Short mmCIF file of C-alpha atoms in Angstrom, two decimals:
data_model
loop_
_atom_site.label_atom_id
_atom_site.label_comp_id
_atom_site.label_asym_id
_atom_site.label_seq_id
_atom_site.Cartn_x
_atom_site.Cartn_y
_atom_site.Cartn_z
CA MET E 1 64.05 143.81 71.91
CA ILE E 2 64.07 145.35 75.39
CA LYS E 3 63.62 149.10 75.82
CA ILE E 4 66.75 150.88 77.03
CA GLN E 5 65.33 154.22 78.17
CA ASP E 6 66.74 155.39 81.49
CA LYS E 7 63.48 154.93 83.40
CA TYR E 8 63.44 151.20 82.58
CA VAL E 9 67.12 150.62 83.35
CA ASN E 10 66.89 152.59 86.58
CA ASN E 11 63.78 150.63 87.56
CA LEU E 12 65.62 147.29 87.30
CA ARG E 13 68.61 148.65 89.24
CA GLU E 14 66.32 149.95 91.99
CA ILE E 15 64.61 146.54 92.25
CA LEU E 16 67.96 144.74 92.50
CA GLU E 17 69.20 147.16 95.15
CA LEU E 18 65.92 146.96 97.08
CA ILE E 19 66.30 143.19 97.54
CA ASP E 20 70.12 143.36 97.99
CA TYR E 21 70.48 141.09 94.97
CA ASN E 22 74.21 141.63 94.40
CA PHE E 23 75.30 140.90 97.96
CA ILE E 24 73.01 137.89 98.43
CA ILE E 25 73.70 136.17 95.10
CA SER E 26 77.47 136.72 95.32
CA ASN E 27 77.62 135.11 98.75
CA VAL E 28 75.00 132.40 98.34
CA ARG E 29 76.74 131.09 95.19
CA GLY E 30 80.15 131.52 96.81
CA ILE E 31 83.19 130.45 94.78
CA TYR E 32 80.97 129.24 91.93
CA ASN E 33 80.02 132.85 91.24
CA PHE E 34 83.58 133.33 89.97
CA ILE E 35 83.71 130.13 87.89
CA ASP E 36 80.48 129.75 85.95
CA PRO E 37 77.35 131.94 85.76
CA TRP E 38 75.01 128.94 85.60
CA PHE E 39 73.71 126.27 87.90
CA ALA E 40 73.73 122.71 86.52
CA ASP E 41 69.94 122.99 86.22
CA VAL E 42 66.96 124.78 87.75
CA LYS E 43 66.58 122.23 90.56
CA THR E 44 70.19 122.81 91.62
CA GLY E 45 69.50 126.54 91.62
CA GLU E 46 66.41 126.05 93.76
CA ARG E 47 68.46 124.00 96.23
CA VAL E 48 71.12 126.71 96.51
CA LEU E 49 68.57 129.52 96.89
CA LYS E 50 66.66 127.61 99.57
CA CYS E 51 68.71 129.40 102.25
CA ILE E 52 67.09 132.72 101.27
CA PRO E 53 64.15 133.63 103.57
CA SER E 54 60.86 132.38 102.09
CA TYR E 55 59.34 135.87 101.65
CA LEU E 56 62.24 136.78 99.28
CA ARG E 57 63.05 133.44 97.69
CA ASN E 58 60.46 133.67 94.93
CA ILE E 59 61.78 136.97 93.59
CA PHE E 60 65.33 135.57 93.46
CA GLU E 61 64.10 132.52 91.55
CA PHE E 62 62.17 134.94 89.31
CA MET E 63 65.29 137.01 88.58
CA LEU E 64 67.85 134.21 88.33
CA LEU E 65 66.13 130.99 87.27
CA GLY E 66 63.41 132.15 84.88
CA LYS E 67 60.56 131.06 87.17
CA SER E 68 57.23 132.85 87.27
CA MET E 69 55.74 134.35 90.42
CA ASN E 70 52.42 135.76 91.50
CA VAL E 71 51.93 139.37 90.35
CA LYS E 72 50.40 140.48 93.66
CA GLU E 73 53.24 138.89 95.60
CA LEU E 74 55.81 140.75 93.46
CA GLU E 75 53.90 144.02 93.89
CA GLU E 76 54.01 143.58 97.66
CA ILE E 77 57.82 143.30 97.54
CA ILE E 78 58.77 145.97 94.98
CA GLY E 79 55.59 148.03 94.50
CA GLU E 80 52.96 148.20 91.75
CA LYS E 81 54.74 150.97 89.80
CA ARG E 82 57.95 148.97 89.48
CA VAL E 83 56.04 145.92 88.25
CA THR E 84 54.32 148.11 85.63
CA LEU E 85 57.69 149.41 84.40
CA LEU E 86 59.06 145.86 84.19
CA LEU E 87 56.19 144.96 81.88
CA GLU E 88 56.44 148.15 79.82
CA SER E 89 60.18 147.64 79.21
CA GLY E 90 59.74 144.22 77.63
CA LEU E 91 61.78 142.60 80.38
CA ALA E 92 58.75 140.73 81.69
CA TYR E 93 55.28 139.62 80.66
CA SER E 94 52.20 138.58 82.60
CA PHE E 95 49.76 135.72 82.15
CA GLU E 96 46.73 134.95 84.33
CA ASP E 97 47.90 135.98 87.83
CA GLN E 98 51.59 135.29 87.09
CA ILE E 99 54.58 137.30 85.86
CA ARG E 100 57.93 136.08 84.51
CA LEU E 101 60.98 137.58 82.85
CA ASN E 102 60.95 137.28 79.06
CA ASP E 103 63.70 134.60 79.01
CA TYR E 104 66.17 136.96 80.67
CA THR E 105 68.20 136.59 83.83
CA VAL E 106 70.36 138.91 85.93
CA ILE E 107 73.88 137.63 86.52
CA VAL E 108 76.17 139.08 89.18
CA TYR E 109 79.91 139.04 88.47
CA GLN E 110 82.62 141.00 90.30
CA GLN E 111 79.91 143.12 91.96
CA LEU E 112 78.45 144.17 88.60
CA TYR E 113 75.03 143.40 87.07
CA PHE E 114 74.58 141.75 83.68
CA LEU E 115 71.20 141.22 82.05
CA VAL E 116 71.56 138.31 79.61
CA ASP E 117 69.48 135.59 77.98
CA LEU E 118 68.41 132.72 80.21
CA ASN E 119 70.41 129.51 79.88
CA CYS E 120 68.74 127.59 77.04
CA LYS E 121 69.38 124.32 78.94
CA TYR E 122 67.07 125.41 81.78
CA GLU E 123 63.60 123.88 81.54
CA THR E 124 62.19 127.32 82.37
CA CYS E 125 63.68 128.75 79.14
CA GLN E 126 61.04 128.96 76.40
CA ASP E 127 63.01 130.60 73.58
CA LYS E 128 66.01 128.31 73.10
CA TYR E 129 67.83 130.75 70.79
CA PRO E 130 70.20 132.94 72.85
CA ASN E 131 71.15 136.32 71.38
CA THR E 132 73.14 137.48 74.37
CA TYR E 133 75.23 134.62 75.70
CA ILE E 134 77.39 134.59 78.82
CA GLY E 135 79.30 131.56 80.04
CA TYR E 136 82.40 130.04 81.55
CA ASP E 137 84.49 131.54 78.75
CA SER E 138 83.18 135.03 79.59
CA TYR E 139 84.38 134.58 83.16
CA ARG E 140 87.79 133.19 82.14
CA LEU E 141 88.44 136.29 80.08
CA GLY E 142 86.89 138.48 82.77
CA GLU E 143 89.51 137.24 85.25
CA ASN E 144 92.19 138.63 82.95
CA ILE E 145 90.87 142.15 82.45
CA LEU E 146 93.80 144.40 83.31
CA PHE E 147 93.44 147.13 85.94
CA LYS E 148 95.28 149.93 84.14
CA ARG E 149 94.29 153.54 84.56
CA ASN E 150 93.90 156.09 81.78
CA THR E 151 93.87 153.47 79.03
CA LYS E 152 91.87 153.33 75.83
CA VAL E 153 90.27 149.89 75.47
CA LEU E 154 88.56 148.00 72.65
CA ASP E 155 86.31 144.98 73.26
CA LEU E 156 85.54 142.98 70.10
CA CYS E 157 82.58 140.57 69.86
CA SER E 158 81.27 142.28 72.97
CA GLY E 159 78.03 140.34 73.50
CA SER E 160 76.56 141.42 76.83
CA GLY E 161 79.33 144.01 77.24
CA ILE E 162 80.86 142.17 80.19
CA GLN E 163 84.53 142.61 79.24
CA GLY E 164 84.21 146.28 78.33
CA ILE E 165 82.25 147.01 81.49
CA LEU E 166 84.88 145.26 83.62
CA ALA E 167 87.63 147.21 81.85
CA ALA E 168 85.81 150.52 82.47
CA ARG E 169 86.51 150.31 86.18
CA SER E 170 90.04 151.52 85.45
CA ALA E 171 90.13 152.58 81.78
CA SER E 172 89.33 156.13 80.74
CA GLU E 173 87.65 155.17 77.44
CA VAL E 174 86.12 151.87 76.27
CA TYR E 175 84.70 150.92 72.87
CA CYS E 176 82.63 147.73 72.59
CA VAL E 177 81.87 146.40 69.10
CA GLU E 178 79.08 143.84 68.57
CA LEU E 179 77.60 142.65 65.28
CA ASN E 180 74.30 141.26 66.62
CA PRO E 181 71.84 144.19 67.05
CA VAL E 182 69.91 142.42 69.84
CA ALA E 183 73.11 141.77 71.81
CA ALA E 184 74.34 145.34 71.16
CA ASN E 185 71.06 146.68 72.56
CA MET E 186 71.48 144.47 75.65
CA ALA E 187 75.05 145.71 76.09
CA ILE E 188 73.81 149.33 76.10
CA PHE E 189 71.30 148.33 78.79
CA ASN E 190 74.08 146.75 80.87
CA VAL E 191 76.33 149.79 80.54
CA LYS E 192 73.49 151.95 81.88
CA LEU E 193 72.61 149.36 84.54
CA ASN E 194 76.15 149.71 85.92
CA GLU E 195 76.16 153.53 85.44
CA LEU E 196 79.17 153.59 83.11
CA GLU E 197 77.72 155.60 80.19
CA ASP E 198 80.45 158.22 80.58
CA LYS E 199 83.19 155.65 79.83
CA VAL E 200 81.72 152.91 77.63
CA ARG E 201 80.47 153.27 74.06
CA ILE E 202 78.61 150.35 72.44
CA ILE E 203 78.96 150.19 68.66
CA GLU E 204 76.89 147.90 66.45
CA GLY E 205 79.20 146.71 63.68
CA ASP E 206 81.80 144.26 62.40
CA LEU E 207 85.11 144.14 64.28
CA PHE E 208 87.64 146.82 63.32
CA SER E 209 85.48 148.33 60.55
CA GLU E 210 83.81 150.58 63.15
CA VAL E 211 87.06 151.94 64.63
CA LYS E 212 89.12 152.66 61.51
CA GLY E 213 92.17 154.79 62.16
CA GLN E 214 91.97 154.37 65.94
CA LYS E 215 94.60 152.75 68.16
CA PHE E 216 94.12 151.22 71.59
CA ASP E 217 96.21 150.42 74.64
CA ILE E 218 94.37 147.14 75.25
CA ILE E 219 92.14 145.00 73.03
CA TYR E 220 90.01 142.16 74.41
CA SER E 221 88.00 139.55 72.58
CA ASN E 222 85.92 136.47 73.30
CA PRO E 223 85.08 135.70 69.66
CA PRO E 224 82.93 132.98 68.09
CA PHE E 225 85.24 129.95 68.12
CA ILE E 226 83.23 126.71 67.93
CA PRO E 227 83.96 124.66 64.76
CA MET E 228 80.65 124.26 62.93
CA ILE E 229 79.57 123.09 59.49
CA LYS E 230 78.18 125.56 56.98
CA GLY E 231 74.45 126.23 57.09
CA VAL E 232 73.95 125.36 60.77
CA ASN E 233 73.45 128.17 63.31
CA TYR E 234 75.22 127.85 66.64
CA PRO E 235 74.86 131.06 68.73
CA ILE E 236 76.25 129.63 71.99
CA CYS E 237 79.96 130.66 72.06
CA GLY E 238 79.43 131.47 68.39
CA ASP E 239 80.06 129.77 65.08
CA GLY E 240 83.73 130.12 64.18
CA GLY E 241 83.54 128.41 60.79
CA GLU E 242 84.55 124.85 59.99
CA ASP E 243 87.92 125.11 61.75
CA GLY E 244 86.73 127.59 64.42
CA LEU E 245 89.17 130.30 63.28
CA PHE E 246 87.15 132.42 60.85
CA ILE E 247 86.74 135.37 63.24
CA VAL E 248 90.00 134.76 65.13
CA ARG E 249 92.04 135.23 61.93
CA LYS E 250 90.31 138.55 61.21
CA ILE E 251 91.01 139.84 64.71
CA ILE E 252 94.67 138.79 64.83
CA GLY E 253 95.15 140.22 61.34
CA GLY E 254 93.96 143.65 62.48
CA LEU E 255 96.02 143.98 65.65
CA GLN E 256 99.08 145.65 64.15
CA GLU E 257 96.98 148.49 62.80
CA HIS E 258 95.03 149.07 66.01
CA LEU E 259 97.42 148.41 68.92
CA ASN E 260 99.47 151.26 70.36
CA GLU E 261 103.19 150.81 70.93
CA ASN E 262 103.48 148.42 73.93
CA GLY E 263 99.77 147.69 73.49
CA GLU E 264 98.28 144.39 74.66
CA PHE E 265 95.71 141.96 73.28
CA ILE E 266 93.99 139.25 75.35
CA MET E 267 91.59 136.67 73.91
CA PHE E 268 89.78 133.59 75.17
CA CYS E 269 88.94 130.90 72.65
CA GLN E 270 89.12 127.18 71.92
CA MET E 271 91.31 125.81 69.13
CA LEU E 272 91.69 122.50 67.33
CA GLY E 273 94.84 120.44 67.64
CA ASP E 274 96.27 116.94 67.70
CA GLU E 275 97.74 115.11 70.71
CA GLU E 276 100.82 117.37 70.71
CA ASN E 277 100.07 120.76 69.17
CA ILE E 278 97.49 123.52 68.83
CA PHE E 279 97.28 123.93 65.06
CA TYR E 280 96.80 127.69 64.94
CA LEU E 281 100.03 128.47 66.75
CA GLU E 282 102.09 127.26 63.80
CA GLU E 283 99.93 129.34 61.45
CA LEU E 284 100.37 132.36 63.74
CA LYS E 285 104.15 131.94 63.71
CA ASN E 286 104.35 131.53 59.93
CA ASN E 287 101.96 134.36 58.99
CA PHE E 288 103.29 136.93 61.45
CA TYR E 289 106.91 135.87 61.77
CA ASP E 290 108.27 139.43 61.40
CA ARG E 291 105.96 140.98 64.01
CA LYS E 292 107.55 142.16 67.23
CA TRP E 293 105.03 140.28 69.32
CA LYS E 294 105.49 138.50 72.60
CA VAL E 295 102.79 135.80 72.55
CA GLU E 296 101.84 133.82 75.65
CA VAL E 297 99.35 131.00 75.31
CA ILE E 298 97.86 129.41 78.43
CA SER E 299 96.05 126.16 77.62
CA THR E 300 94.14 125.01 80.68
CA ASP E 301 92.14 122.14 79.24
CA ARG E 302 91.58 120.04 76.16
CA MET E 303 88.45 118.17 75.15
CA TYR E 304 88.39 114.86 73.29
CA LEU E 305 86.76 115.73 69.97
CA GLY E 306 84.42 112.75 70.03
CA PHE E 307 82.88 114.14 73.21
CA GLN E 308 83.00 117.75 72.01
CA ASN E 309 81.27 116.84 68.73
CA ARG E 310 78.48 115.02 70.53
CA SER E 311 77.96 117.81 73.11
CA VAL E 312 77.90 120.60 70.53
CA THR E 313 75.51 118.65 68.31
CA GLU E 314 73.10 118.11 71.23
CA LEU E 315 73.01 121.86 71.85
CA THR E 316 72.72 122.57 68.14
CA LYS E 317 69.68 120.28 67.97
CA MET E 318 68.10 122.09 70.92
CA ILE E 319 68.43 125.42 69.10
CA ASN E 320 67.72 124.07 65.59
CA PRO E 321 65.09 121.32 66.11
CA ASP E 322 64.84 120.49 62.39
CA ILE E 323 68.45 119.45 61.89
CA ASP E 324 69.56 115.82 61.64
CA LYS E 325 72.05 115.23 64.48
CA ASN E 326 73.70 112.29 62.75
CA ILE E 327 74.43 114.37 59.65
CA VAL E 328 76.01 117.15 61.74
CA ILE E 329 78.14 114.65 63.71
CA SER E 330 79.24 112.88 60.53
CA ARG E 331 80.20 116.10 58.72
CA LEU E 332 82.11 117.45 61.70
CA GLU E 333 83.96 114.13 62.05
CA LYS E 334 84.93 114.37 58.38
CA ILE E 335 86.34 117.88 58.91
CA TYR E 336 88.30 116.77 61.97
CA ARG E 337 89.73 113.74 60.17
CA SER E 338 90.84 115.89 57.22
CA MET E 339 92.80 118.08 59.66
CA ASN E 340 94.01 115.15 61.81
CA ALA E 341 92.45 116.99 64.77
CA LYS E 342 92.05 115.06 68.03
CA TYR E 343 91.24 117.68 70.66
CA LEU E 344 89.72 121.12 71.19
CA TYR E 345 92.11 123.14 73.37
CA THR E 346 90.87 125.82 75.79
CA THR E 347 93.24 128.78 75.50
CA LEU E 348 93.93 132.27 76.76
CA ILE E 349 96.16 134.17 74.36
CA LYS E 350 98.03 137.35 75.22
CA ILE E 351 99.90 139.31 72.55
CA LYS E 352 102.03 142.28 73.52
CA GLN E 353 103.98 144.64 71.28
CA ASN E 354 107.68 144.49 72.17
CA ASN E 355 110.06 146.52 70.03
CA LYS E 356 113.08 144.77 71.55
CA LEU E 357 112.13 141.58 69.68
CA ASN E 358 113.30 140.85 66.14
CA ASN E 359 110.36 138.57 65.35
CA ILE E 360 107.38 136.86 66.94
CA ASP E 361 108.07 134.92 70.15
CA ILE E 362 105.43 132.32 71.13
CA ASN E 363 105.39 130.49 74.48
CA LEU E 364 102.83 127.75 75.22
CA PHE E 365 102.00 126.86 78.82
CA LYS E 366 100.46 123.38 78.97
CA LEU E 367 98.20 123.03 82.01
CA PHE E 368 95.91 120.42 80.47
CA ASN E 369 95.77 116.67 81.06
CA ASP E 370 98.31 115.28 78.59
CA VAL E 371 97.09 111.67 78.69
CA HIS E 372 95.98 110.78 75.15
CA TYR E 373 93.32 108.20 74.33
CA GLU E 374 95.76 106.40 72.02
CA ASP E 375 98.33 106.10 74.84
CA ARG E 376 98.79 102.77 76.59
CA MET E 377 98.83 102.21 80.33
CA ILE E 378 100.97 99.81 82.34
CA VAL E 379 100.03 98.90 85.91
CA LYS E 380 103.03 99.22 88.22
CA ASN E 381 104.49 96.09 89.80
CA ASN E 382 103.89 94.98 93.38
CA LEU E 383 100.48 96.58 93.71
CA ALA E 384 97.68 95.18 95.84
CA ILE E 385 94.01 96.12 95.51
CA GLU E 386 91.90 95.65 98.65
CA GLN E 387 88.16 96.21 98.95
CA ASN E 388 86.92 98.64 101.57
CA LYS E 389 83.10 98.68 101.53
CA GLU E 390 82.09 100.16 98.15
CA GLN E 391 85.58 101.47 97.43
CA PHE E 392 88.94 99.83 96.70
CA ILE E 393 92.34 100.72 98.12
CA VAL E 394 95.46 100.49 95.94
CA CYS E 395 98.58 99.76 98.00
CA SER E 396 102.28 99.21 97.37
CA ASN E 397 104.52 97.78 100.09
CA GLY E 398 101.97 98.71 102.73
CA LYS E 399 101.59 102.31 101.48
CA ILE E 400 98.19 103.51 100.25
CA LEU E 401 98.53 105.06 96.79
CA ALA E 402 94.91 105.64 95.80
CA GLN E 403 91.29 105.01 96.66
CA ILE E 404 89.29 103.98 93.59
CA ASP E 405 85.79 102.90 92.57
CA ARG E 406 84.76 99.59 91.02
CA GLU E 407 84.96 100.89 87.43
CA THR E 408 88.55 102.07 87.93
CA LYS E 409 89.44 98.73 89.52
CA ASP E 410 88.05 96.96 86.45
CA LEU E 411 90.14 99.24 84.21
CA LEU E 412 93.31 98.42 86.16
CA MET E 413 92.62 94.70 86.05
CA LEU E 414 91.97 94.80 82.31
CA SER E 415 95.09 96.87 81.67
CA ASP E 416 97.18 94.41 83.65
CA GLU E 417 95.74 91.58 81.59
CA PHE E 418 96.87 93.13 78.28
CA LYS E 419 100.25 94.37 79.59
CA GLY E 420 100.24 97.61 77.57
CA LYS E 421 99.18 96.02 74.28
CA LYS E 422 95.90 97.94 74.14
CA SER E 423 95.35 101.69 74.01
CA ILE E 424 93.21 103.43 76.62
CA GLU E 425 90.48 103.83 74.02
CA GLU E 426 90.57 100.10 73.23
CA LEU E 427 90.39 99.23 76.93
CA VAL E 428 87.33 101.45 77.30
CA ASP E 429 85.62 99.73 74.37
CA ILE E 430 86.29 96.30 75.89
CA LEU E 431 84.88 97.41 79.25
CA ILE E 432 81.80 98.93 77.61
CA GLU E 433 81.08 95.64 75.85
CA LYS E 434 81.75 93.50 78.94
CA LYS E 435 79.89 95.66 81.44
CA ASN E 436 77.14 97.09 79.21
CA LEU E 437 77.99 100.58 80.47
CA LEU E 438 76.28 102.82 77.93
CA VAL E 439 73.45 104.97 79.27
CA SER E 440 72.28 108.27 77.82
CA ASN E 441 69.18 110.26 78.74
CA GLU E 442 68.25 113.72 79.99
CA LYS E 443 69.75 113.09 83.45
CA ILE E 444 72.67 110.72 82.79
CA ASP E 445 75.34 110.79 80.11
CA LEU E 446 77.35 107.58 79.97
CA SER E 447 78.00 107.66 76.26
CA ARG E 448 81.20 106.13 74.89
CA GLU E 449 82.62 109.61 74.38
CA LYS E 450 81.85 110.67 77.96
CA ILE E 451 83.39 107.46 79.34
CA ILE E 452 86.59 108.07 77.34
CA MET E 453 86.78 111.67 78.63
CA ASP E 454 86.32 110.53 82.24
CA THR E 455 88.82 107.70 81.80
CA LEU E 456 91.51 110.10 80.60
CA SER E 457 91.03 112.13 83.79
CA VAL E 458 91.20 108.98 85.91
CA CYS E 459 94.38 107.83 84.13
CA LYS E 460 96.06 111.15 84.92
CA ILE E 461 95.23 110.76 88.61
CA LEU E 462 96.49 107.15 88.61
CA GLN E 463 99.69 108.25 86.87
CA GLU E 464 100.31 110.99 89.43
CA SER E 465 99.53 108.51 92.23
CA ASN E 466 102.25 106.17 90.88
CA VAL E 467 99.68 103.43 90.18
CA ILE E 468 100.23 103.29 86.41
CA GLU E 469 102.78 104.32 83.81
CA ILE E 470 101.62 105.99 80.60
CA LEU E 471 103.31 104.88 77.37
CA LYS E 472 103.15 107.31 74.47
#
């Protein structure tokens, strides 16, 4: 566990300010710095950081990508004393003539610093078990932190402390509750790193048990939400139990007691559902029917469960090398079948107390691709497909509707052959068998599940381009 004494926190801040880390990383990464904290891989990161002058590039790769650098070279940039403090704090370790961070990285988001665990997918990461995770979901919730002055805020499942720290820019008082002692320690470090100790209090504990009797103007949470079988540890995004709702139910159940009048709750999570509905919303309506809550649910995306199961199991295997992937996949599939679940929906949920309401009012905003793998597709009449080098042009009465690749052309031809008698999933299976499409290794994922996911996206584009009609 890293040391959180002021001299060590101040040392890291001074190093970051000395090399203008915030300004350079924010601008070099550009728009991606607001979307996802991670590069696709270390090589992509190296490519992006290549624009940094050579005398500074190594320290940025050291801080951001988990790469080692020469001790003497680092001392020349930041000074021998600062290197010594890095080592003393537990942030870094040395070997031979090299130094590297101890599987940590410094993320910049909204002009703030966050020390977190290195992405376990990076080849530079040695300890694949992340205690302090930050990801796309952290940023999606971070975009929705309200700028309201003189408010009392609670952040549940705080992790790195990112949401509470963002809230502290306007709030007068922030409580962050985190169960994992390693993550709680990191959150304290990050509060100090951003000089917000006067506003933010990190509490190691379990949800509302640490704030009994207190009420808040705003409550945020990015809880563990990934469906996972019993006995398997999944720290990335967090294990939410077999249906992903174990922690979510506890949090929602405690809102009435801890929200002030006109208080607000905002949560990011993913939830199971079928082709039409998010299952939990019906449960929310039934269990809290008499609550005067205005509930707005923004669902931006949904993931085909076959693909989600495979992706989660791959990561689970990386973190738990001794598990049998096939057993995990099989048991998760059994759970999904028992629930008739087809998709995992990405959601932002906002609940606001509204005393003018007689009972709970839930509104769902569907921003996701609504093409379902059991849907059928019909190619529109009077279409012509013309080859243009490696691409194909789809035209109707002389008007260009779409430019497509060979695989999409094959899909259209096959669909036209079956005249809507086959589902999209069945068409994919036929193409896979005919074209021998399956490839899966460290660099390429063309699994059946990935092909189905990509095909659903393509079908939506073709539908919007008036090339096909989707039959439910």
